[in-house]
Structures are given as C-alpha cells and as structure tokens.
PDB file of C-alpha atoms and ligand atoms in Angstrom:
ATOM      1  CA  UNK A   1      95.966  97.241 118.520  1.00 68.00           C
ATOM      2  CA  UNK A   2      97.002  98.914 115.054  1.00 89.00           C
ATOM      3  CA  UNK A   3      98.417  96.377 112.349  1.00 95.00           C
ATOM      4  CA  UNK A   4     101.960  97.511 110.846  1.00 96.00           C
ATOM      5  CA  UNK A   5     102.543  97.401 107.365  1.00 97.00           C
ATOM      6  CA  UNK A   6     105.799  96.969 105.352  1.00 96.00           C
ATOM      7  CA  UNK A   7     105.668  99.539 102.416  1.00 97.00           C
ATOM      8  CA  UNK A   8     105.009  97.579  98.655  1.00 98.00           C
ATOM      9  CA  UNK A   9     106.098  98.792  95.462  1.00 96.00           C
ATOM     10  CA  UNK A  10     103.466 100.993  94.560  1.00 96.00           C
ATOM     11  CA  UNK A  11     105.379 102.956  91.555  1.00 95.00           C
ATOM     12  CA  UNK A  12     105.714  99.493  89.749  1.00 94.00           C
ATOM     13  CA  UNK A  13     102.209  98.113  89.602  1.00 95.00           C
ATOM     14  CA  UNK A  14     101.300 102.113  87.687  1.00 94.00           C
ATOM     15  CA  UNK A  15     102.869 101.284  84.272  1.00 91.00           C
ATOM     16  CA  UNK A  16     100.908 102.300  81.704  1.00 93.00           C
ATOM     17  CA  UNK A  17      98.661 104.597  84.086  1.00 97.00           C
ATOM     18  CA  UNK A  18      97.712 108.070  83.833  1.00 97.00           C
ATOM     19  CA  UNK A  19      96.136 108.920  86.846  1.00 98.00           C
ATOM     20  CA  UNK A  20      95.529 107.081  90.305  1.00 98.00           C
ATOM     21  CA  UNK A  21      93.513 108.409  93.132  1.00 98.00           C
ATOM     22  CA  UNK A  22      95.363 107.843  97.031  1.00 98.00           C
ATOM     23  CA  UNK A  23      92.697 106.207  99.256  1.00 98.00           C
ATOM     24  CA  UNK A  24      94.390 106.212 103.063  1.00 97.00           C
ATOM     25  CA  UNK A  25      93.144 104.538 106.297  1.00 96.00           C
ATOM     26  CA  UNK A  26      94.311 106.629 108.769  1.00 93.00           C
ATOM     27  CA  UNK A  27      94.212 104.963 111.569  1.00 93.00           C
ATOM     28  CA  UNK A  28      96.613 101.942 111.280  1.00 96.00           C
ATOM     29  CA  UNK A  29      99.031 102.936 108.513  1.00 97.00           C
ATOM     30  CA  UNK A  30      99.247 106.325 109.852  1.00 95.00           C
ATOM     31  CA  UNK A  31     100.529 104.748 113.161  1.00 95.00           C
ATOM     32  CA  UNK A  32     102.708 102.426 111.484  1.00 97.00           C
ATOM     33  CA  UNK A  33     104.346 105.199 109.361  1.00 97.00           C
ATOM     34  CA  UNK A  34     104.764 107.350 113.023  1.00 96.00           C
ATOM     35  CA  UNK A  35     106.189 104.658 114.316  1.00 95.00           C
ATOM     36  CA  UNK A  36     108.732 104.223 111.880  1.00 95.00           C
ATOM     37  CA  UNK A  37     110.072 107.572 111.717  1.00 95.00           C
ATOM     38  CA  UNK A  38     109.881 107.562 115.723  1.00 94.00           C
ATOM     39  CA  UNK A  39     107.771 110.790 115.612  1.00 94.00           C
ATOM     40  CA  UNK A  40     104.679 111.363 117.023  1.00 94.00           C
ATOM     41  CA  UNK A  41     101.455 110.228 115.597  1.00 93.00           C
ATOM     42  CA  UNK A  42      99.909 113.510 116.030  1.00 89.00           C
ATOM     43  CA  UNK A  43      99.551 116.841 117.836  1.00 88.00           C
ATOM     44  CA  UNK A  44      96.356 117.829 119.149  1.00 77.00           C
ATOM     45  CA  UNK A  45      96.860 121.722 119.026  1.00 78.00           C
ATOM     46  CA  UNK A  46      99.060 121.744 115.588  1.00 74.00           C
ATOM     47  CA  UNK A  47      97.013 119.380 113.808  1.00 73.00           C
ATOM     48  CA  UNK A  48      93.824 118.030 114.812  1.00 70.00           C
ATOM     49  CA  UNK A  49      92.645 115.550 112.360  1.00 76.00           C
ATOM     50  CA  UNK A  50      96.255 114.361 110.429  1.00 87.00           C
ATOM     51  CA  UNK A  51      99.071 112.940 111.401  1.00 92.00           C
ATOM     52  CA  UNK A  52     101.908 114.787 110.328  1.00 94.00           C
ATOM     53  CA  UNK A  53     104.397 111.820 109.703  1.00 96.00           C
ATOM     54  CA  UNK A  54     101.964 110.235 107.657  1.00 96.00           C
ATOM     55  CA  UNK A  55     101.186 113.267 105.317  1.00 96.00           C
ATOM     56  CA  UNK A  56     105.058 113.311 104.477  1.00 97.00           C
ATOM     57  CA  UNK A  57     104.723 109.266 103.872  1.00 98.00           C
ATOM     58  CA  UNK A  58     101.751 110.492 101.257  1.00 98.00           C
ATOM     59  CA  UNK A  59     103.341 113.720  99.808  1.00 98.00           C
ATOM     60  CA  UNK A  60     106.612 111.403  99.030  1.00 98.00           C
ATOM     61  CA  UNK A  61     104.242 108.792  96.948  1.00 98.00           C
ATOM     62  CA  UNK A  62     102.625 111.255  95.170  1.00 98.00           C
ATOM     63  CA  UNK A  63     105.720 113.154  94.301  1.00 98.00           C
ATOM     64  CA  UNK A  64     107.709 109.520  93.012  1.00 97.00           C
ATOM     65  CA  UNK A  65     104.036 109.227  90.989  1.00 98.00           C
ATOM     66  CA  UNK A  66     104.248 112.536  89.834  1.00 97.00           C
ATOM     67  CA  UNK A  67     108.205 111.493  88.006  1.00 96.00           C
ATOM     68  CA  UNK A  68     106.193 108.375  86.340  1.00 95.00           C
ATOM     69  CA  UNK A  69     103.788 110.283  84.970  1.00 96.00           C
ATOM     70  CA  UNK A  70     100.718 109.747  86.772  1.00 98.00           C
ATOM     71  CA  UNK A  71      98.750 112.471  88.091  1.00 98.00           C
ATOM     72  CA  UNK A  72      97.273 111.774  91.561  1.00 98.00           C
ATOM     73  CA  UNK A  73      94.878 113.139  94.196  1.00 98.00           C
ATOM     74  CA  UNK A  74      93.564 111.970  98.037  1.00 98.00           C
ATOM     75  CA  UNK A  75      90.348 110.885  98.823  1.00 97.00           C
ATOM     76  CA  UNK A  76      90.280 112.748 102.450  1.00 91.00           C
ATOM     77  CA  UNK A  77      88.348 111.183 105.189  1.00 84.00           C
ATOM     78  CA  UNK A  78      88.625 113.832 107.478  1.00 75.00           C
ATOM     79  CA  UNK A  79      85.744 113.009 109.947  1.00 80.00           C
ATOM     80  CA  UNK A  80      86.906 110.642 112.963  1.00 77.00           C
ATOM     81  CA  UNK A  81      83.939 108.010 112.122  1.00 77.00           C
ATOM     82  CA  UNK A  82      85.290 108.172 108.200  1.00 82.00           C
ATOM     83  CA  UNK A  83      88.664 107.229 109.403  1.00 85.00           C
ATOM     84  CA  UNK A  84      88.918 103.250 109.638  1.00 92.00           C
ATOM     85  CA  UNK A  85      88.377 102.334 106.082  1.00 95.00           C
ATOM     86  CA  UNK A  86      87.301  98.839 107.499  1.00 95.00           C
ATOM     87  CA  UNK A  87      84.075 100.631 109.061  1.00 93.00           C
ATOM     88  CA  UNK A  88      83.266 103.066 106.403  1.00 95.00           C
ATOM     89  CA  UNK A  89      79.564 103.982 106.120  1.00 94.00           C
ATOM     90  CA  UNK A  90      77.394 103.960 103.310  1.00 94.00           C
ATOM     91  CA  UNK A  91      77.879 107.621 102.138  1.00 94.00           C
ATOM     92  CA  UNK A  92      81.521 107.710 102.261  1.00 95.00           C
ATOM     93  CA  UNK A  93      81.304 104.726 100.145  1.00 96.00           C
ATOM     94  CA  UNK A  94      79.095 106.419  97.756  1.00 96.00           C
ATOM     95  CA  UNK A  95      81.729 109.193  97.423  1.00 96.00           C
ATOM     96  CA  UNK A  96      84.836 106.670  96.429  1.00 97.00           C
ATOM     97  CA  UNK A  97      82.190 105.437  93.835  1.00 97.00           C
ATOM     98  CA  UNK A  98      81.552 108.353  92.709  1.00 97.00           C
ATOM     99  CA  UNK A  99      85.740 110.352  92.668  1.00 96.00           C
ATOM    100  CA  UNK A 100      87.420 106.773  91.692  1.00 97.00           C
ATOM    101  CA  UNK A 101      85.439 107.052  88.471  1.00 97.00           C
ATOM    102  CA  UNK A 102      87.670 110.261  87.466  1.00 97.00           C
ATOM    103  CA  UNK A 103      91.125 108.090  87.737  1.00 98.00           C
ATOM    104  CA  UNK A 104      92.782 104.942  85.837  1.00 98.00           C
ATOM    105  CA  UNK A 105      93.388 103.017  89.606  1.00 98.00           C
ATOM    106  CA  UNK A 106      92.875 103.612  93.262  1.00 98.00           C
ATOM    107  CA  UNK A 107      95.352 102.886  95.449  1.00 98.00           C
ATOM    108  CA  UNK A 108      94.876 101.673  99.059  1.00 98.00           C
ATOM    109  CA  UNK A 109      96.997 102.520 102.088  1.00 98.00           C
ATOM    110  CA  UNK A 110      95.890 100.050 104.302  1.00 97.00           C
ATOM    111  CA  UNK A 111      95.147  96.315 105.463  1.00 97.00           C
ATOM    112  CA  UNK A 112      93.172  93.815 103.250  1.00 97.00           C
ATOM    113  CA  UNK A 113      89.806  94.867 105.190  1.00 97.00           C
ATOM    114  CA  UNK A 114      90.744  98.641 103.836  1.00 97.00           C
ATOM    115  CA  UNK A 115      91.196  97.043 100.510  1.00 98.00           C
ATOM    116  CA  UNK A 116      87.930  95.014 100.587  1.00 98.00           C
ATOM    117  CA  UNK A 117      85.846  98.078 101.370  1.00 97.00           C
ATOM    118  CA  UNK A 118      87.444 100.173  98.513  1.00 98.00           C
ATOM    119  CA  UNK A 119      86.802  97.478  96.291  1.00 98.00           C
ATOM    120  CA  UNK A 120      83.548  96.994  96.986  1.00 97.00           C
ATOM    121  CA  UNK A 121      83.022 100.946  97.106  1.00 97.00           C
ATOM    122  CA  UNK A 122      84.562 101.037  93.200  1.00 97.00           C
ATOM    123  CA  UNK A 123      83.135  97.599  91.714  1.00 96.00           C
ATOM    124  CA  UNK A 124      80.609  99.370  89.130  1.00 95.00           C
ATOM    125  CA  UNK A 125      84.068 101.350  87.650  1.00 95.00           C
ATOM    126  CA  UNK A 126      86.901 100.590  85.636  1.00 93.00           C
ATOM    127  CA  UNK A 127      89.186 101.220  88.523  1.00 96.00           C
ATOM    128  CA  UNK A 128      92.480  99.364  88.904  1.00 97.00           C
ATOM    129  CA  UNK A 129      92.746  98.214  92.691  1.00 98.00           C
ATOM    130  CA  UNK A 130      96.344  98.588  93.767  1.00 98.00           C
ATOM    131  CA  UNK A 131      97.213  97.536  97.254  1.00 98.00           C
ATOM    132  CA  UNK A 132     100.100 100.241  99.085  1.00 98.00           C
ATOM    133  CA  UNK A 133     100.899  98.185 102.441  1.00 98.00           C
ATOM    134  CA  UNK A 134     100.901  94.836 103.445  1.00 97.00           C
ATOM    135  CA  UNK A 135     100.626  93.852 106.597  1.00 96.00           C
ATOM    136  CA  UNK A 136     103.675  92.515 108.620  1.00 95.00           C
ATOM    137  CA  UNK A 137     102.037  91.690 112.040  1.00 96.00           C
ATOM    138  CA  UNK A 138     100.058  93.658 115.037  1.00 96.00           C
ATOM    139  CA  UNK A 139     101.716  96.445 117.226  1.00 94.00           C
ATOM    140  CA  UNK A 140     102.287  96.317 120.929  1.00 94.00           C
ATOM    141  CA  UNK A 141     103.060  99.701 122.064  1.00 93.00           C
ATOM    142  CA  UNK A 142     102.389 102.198 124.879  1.00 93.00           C
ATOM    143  CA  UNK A 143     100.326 104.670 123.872  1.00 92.00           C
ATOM    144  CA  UNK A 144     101.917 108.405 125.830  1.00 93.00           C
ATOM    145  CA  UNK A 145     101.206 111.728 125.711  1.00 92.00           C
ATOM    146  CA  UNK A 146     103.120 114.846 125.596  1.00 89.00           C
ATOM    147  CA  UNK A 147     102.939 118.250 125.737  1.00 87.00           C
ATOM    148  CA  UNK A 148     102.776 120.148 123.796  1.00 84.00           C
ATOM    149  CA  UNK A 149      99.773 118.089 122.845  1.00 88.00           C
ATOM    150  CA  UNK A 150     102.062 115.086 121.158  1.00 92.00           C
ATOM    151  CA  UNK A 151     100.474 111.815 120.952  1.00 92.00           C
ATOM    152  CA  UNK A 152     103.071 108.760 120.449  1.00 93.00           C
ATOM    153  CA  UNK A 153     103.252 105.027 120.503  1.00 93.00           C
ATOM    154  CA  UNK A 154     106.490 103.901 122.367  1.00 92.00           C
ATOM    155  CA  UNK A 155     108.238 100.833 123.115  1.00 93.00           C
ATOM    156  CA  UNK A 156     106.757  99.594 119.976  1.00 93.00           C
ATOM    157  CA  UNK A 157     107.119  95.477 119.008  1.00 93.00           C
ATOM    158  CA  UNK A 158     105.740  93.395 116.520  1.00 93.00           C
ATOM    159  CA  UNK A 159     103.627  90.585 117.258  1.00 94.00           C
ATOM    160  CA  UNK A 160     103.279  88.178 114.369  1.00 93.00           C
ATOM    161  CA  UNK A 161      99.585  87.208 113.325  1.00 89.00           C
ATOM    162  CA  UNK A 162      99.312  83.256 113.970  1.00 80.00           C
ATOM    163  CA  UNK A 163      98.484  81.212 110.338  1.00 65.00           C
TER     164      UNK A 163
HETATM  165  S1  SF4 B 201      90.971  99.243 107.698  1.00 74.50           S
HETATM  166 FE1  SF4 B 201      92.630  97.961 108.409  1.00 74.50          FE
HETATM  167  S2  SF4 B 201      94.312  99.396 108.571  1.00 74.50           S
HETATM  168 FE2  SF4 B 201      92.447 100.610 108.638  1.00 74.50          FE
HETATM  169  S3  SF4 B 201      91.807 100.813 110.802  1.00 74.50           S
HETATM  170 FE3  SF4 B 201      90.733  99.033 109.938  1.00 74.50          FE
HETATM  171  S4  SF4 B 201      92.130  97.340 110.518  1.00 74.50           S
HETATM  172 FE4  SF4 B 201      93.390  99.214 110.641  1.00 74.50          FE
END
C-alpha cells in the first residue's frame, strides 16, 4: 500500500529563510526511505515508535539546513493514530497551528494529502508551505519479519498511479 516518493530539492526553495519547522508522515515516506537504503523499516525491541532509516533521512536534511542557515526543529507525532498525516485529528492539528507559528516555513515529508492537512493545520499563519517528496507511484512489496524484531518490505516494485 505505501506511496514512494522521489526526494525534491528542499535546500533550494529555503532562500531567504531563517527557520523551518520538519513536519514528517511516518508512515509512507518512512517506508519509502527504508526501502531505499534496503534496511529495515523498524525494530520492535530497539525502537518502538521510529524508524531508524528514516531518522538518518531527517538528521541529513536538517544538517544540509543547518549549512544554509536555517535553524530547524520536528514536529513529532509519536502516537500510532498521529502517524498518517492524511488522518490527523483535530488536536494534533491544533498543535501544528500552534509550533508552525514559531518558524518562517513548514516543510512536509509526505504525499499531497500530508501536504493538504498541514496546510490547512497552518492557514491562520504566515507559514511558507514547502513540499519534501513527491510522489513517484505505489509500492508492491512483501511485508517480512525478522528477528531480532526487524520489520522490512522486500521484493519491493513500483506501480505507477494511472492519470
Ligand atoms: S499522508 Fe500520504 S504519505 Fe502519509 S500515510 Fe497518508 S497517504 Fe501515506
């Protein structure tokens, strides 16, 4: 099911910002970033609510922010229900409003939907929506686990979205 992203040029669309606060689904983009790396998407006993690949994929954007100047931060949705940024209830909504107002630009790891909900979370700010992924079609894969408590996606393939 997850949608996979190609990666867009995040550091260019910042000129002229000071600040920019990271807002990641992570269901999709985290799987797509796995994926990619061929690691696994997460282990239940190291780490029970990130996916390790996918923190890298984050610490590396903020670090190539950090050389252009721009200070930035994550908006964590740690609870399992707060994960899919295209079902986000009302509170966790209220909470984007609430941190994007702190920062120049939000920037959205995720699919249009993800983008949608952030910018109707930030509409009343001054926030500068900048998208992180596009989509490049919908993953087939076999979803396996491991032990020790590895959870991967294998024989992964790309199915294009129909126009
Ligand atoms: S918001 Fe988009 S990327 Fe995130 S879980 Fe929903 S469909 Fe996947």
């Amino acid at each position: 099911m997850p949608i996979e992203f190609n990666d867009l040029d995040v550091v260019s669309k910042v000129g002229g910002l000071s600040s920019a606060l990271i807002v990641p689904c992570n269901m999709c983009p985290a799987v797509t970033v796995a994926v990619r790396e061929k690691k696994p998407f997460m282990n239940f006993f190291r780490s029970f609510v990130k996916s390790a690949p996918f923190e890298q994929y984050i610490r590396t954007l903020q670090s190539r922010l950090r050389e252009k100047g721009v200070r930035t931060k994550v908006f964590r949705s740690s609870l399992y229900h707060q994960w899919f940024l295209c079902m986000w209830p009302w509170g966790q909504r209220k909470k984007l409003q609430k941190y994007a107002k702190q920062y120049e630009a939000v920037i959205v790891l995720g699919c249009e939907s993800a983008t949608e909900t952030v910018r109707d979370s930030v509409k009343s700010t001054d926030c500068k929506v900048i998208e992180g992924m596009k989509v490049s079609g919908i993953m087939n894969a076999k979803l396996s686990f491991h032990l020790p408590g590895n959870i991967s996606f294998e024989d992964c393939r790309t199915i294009p979205i129909s126009q």
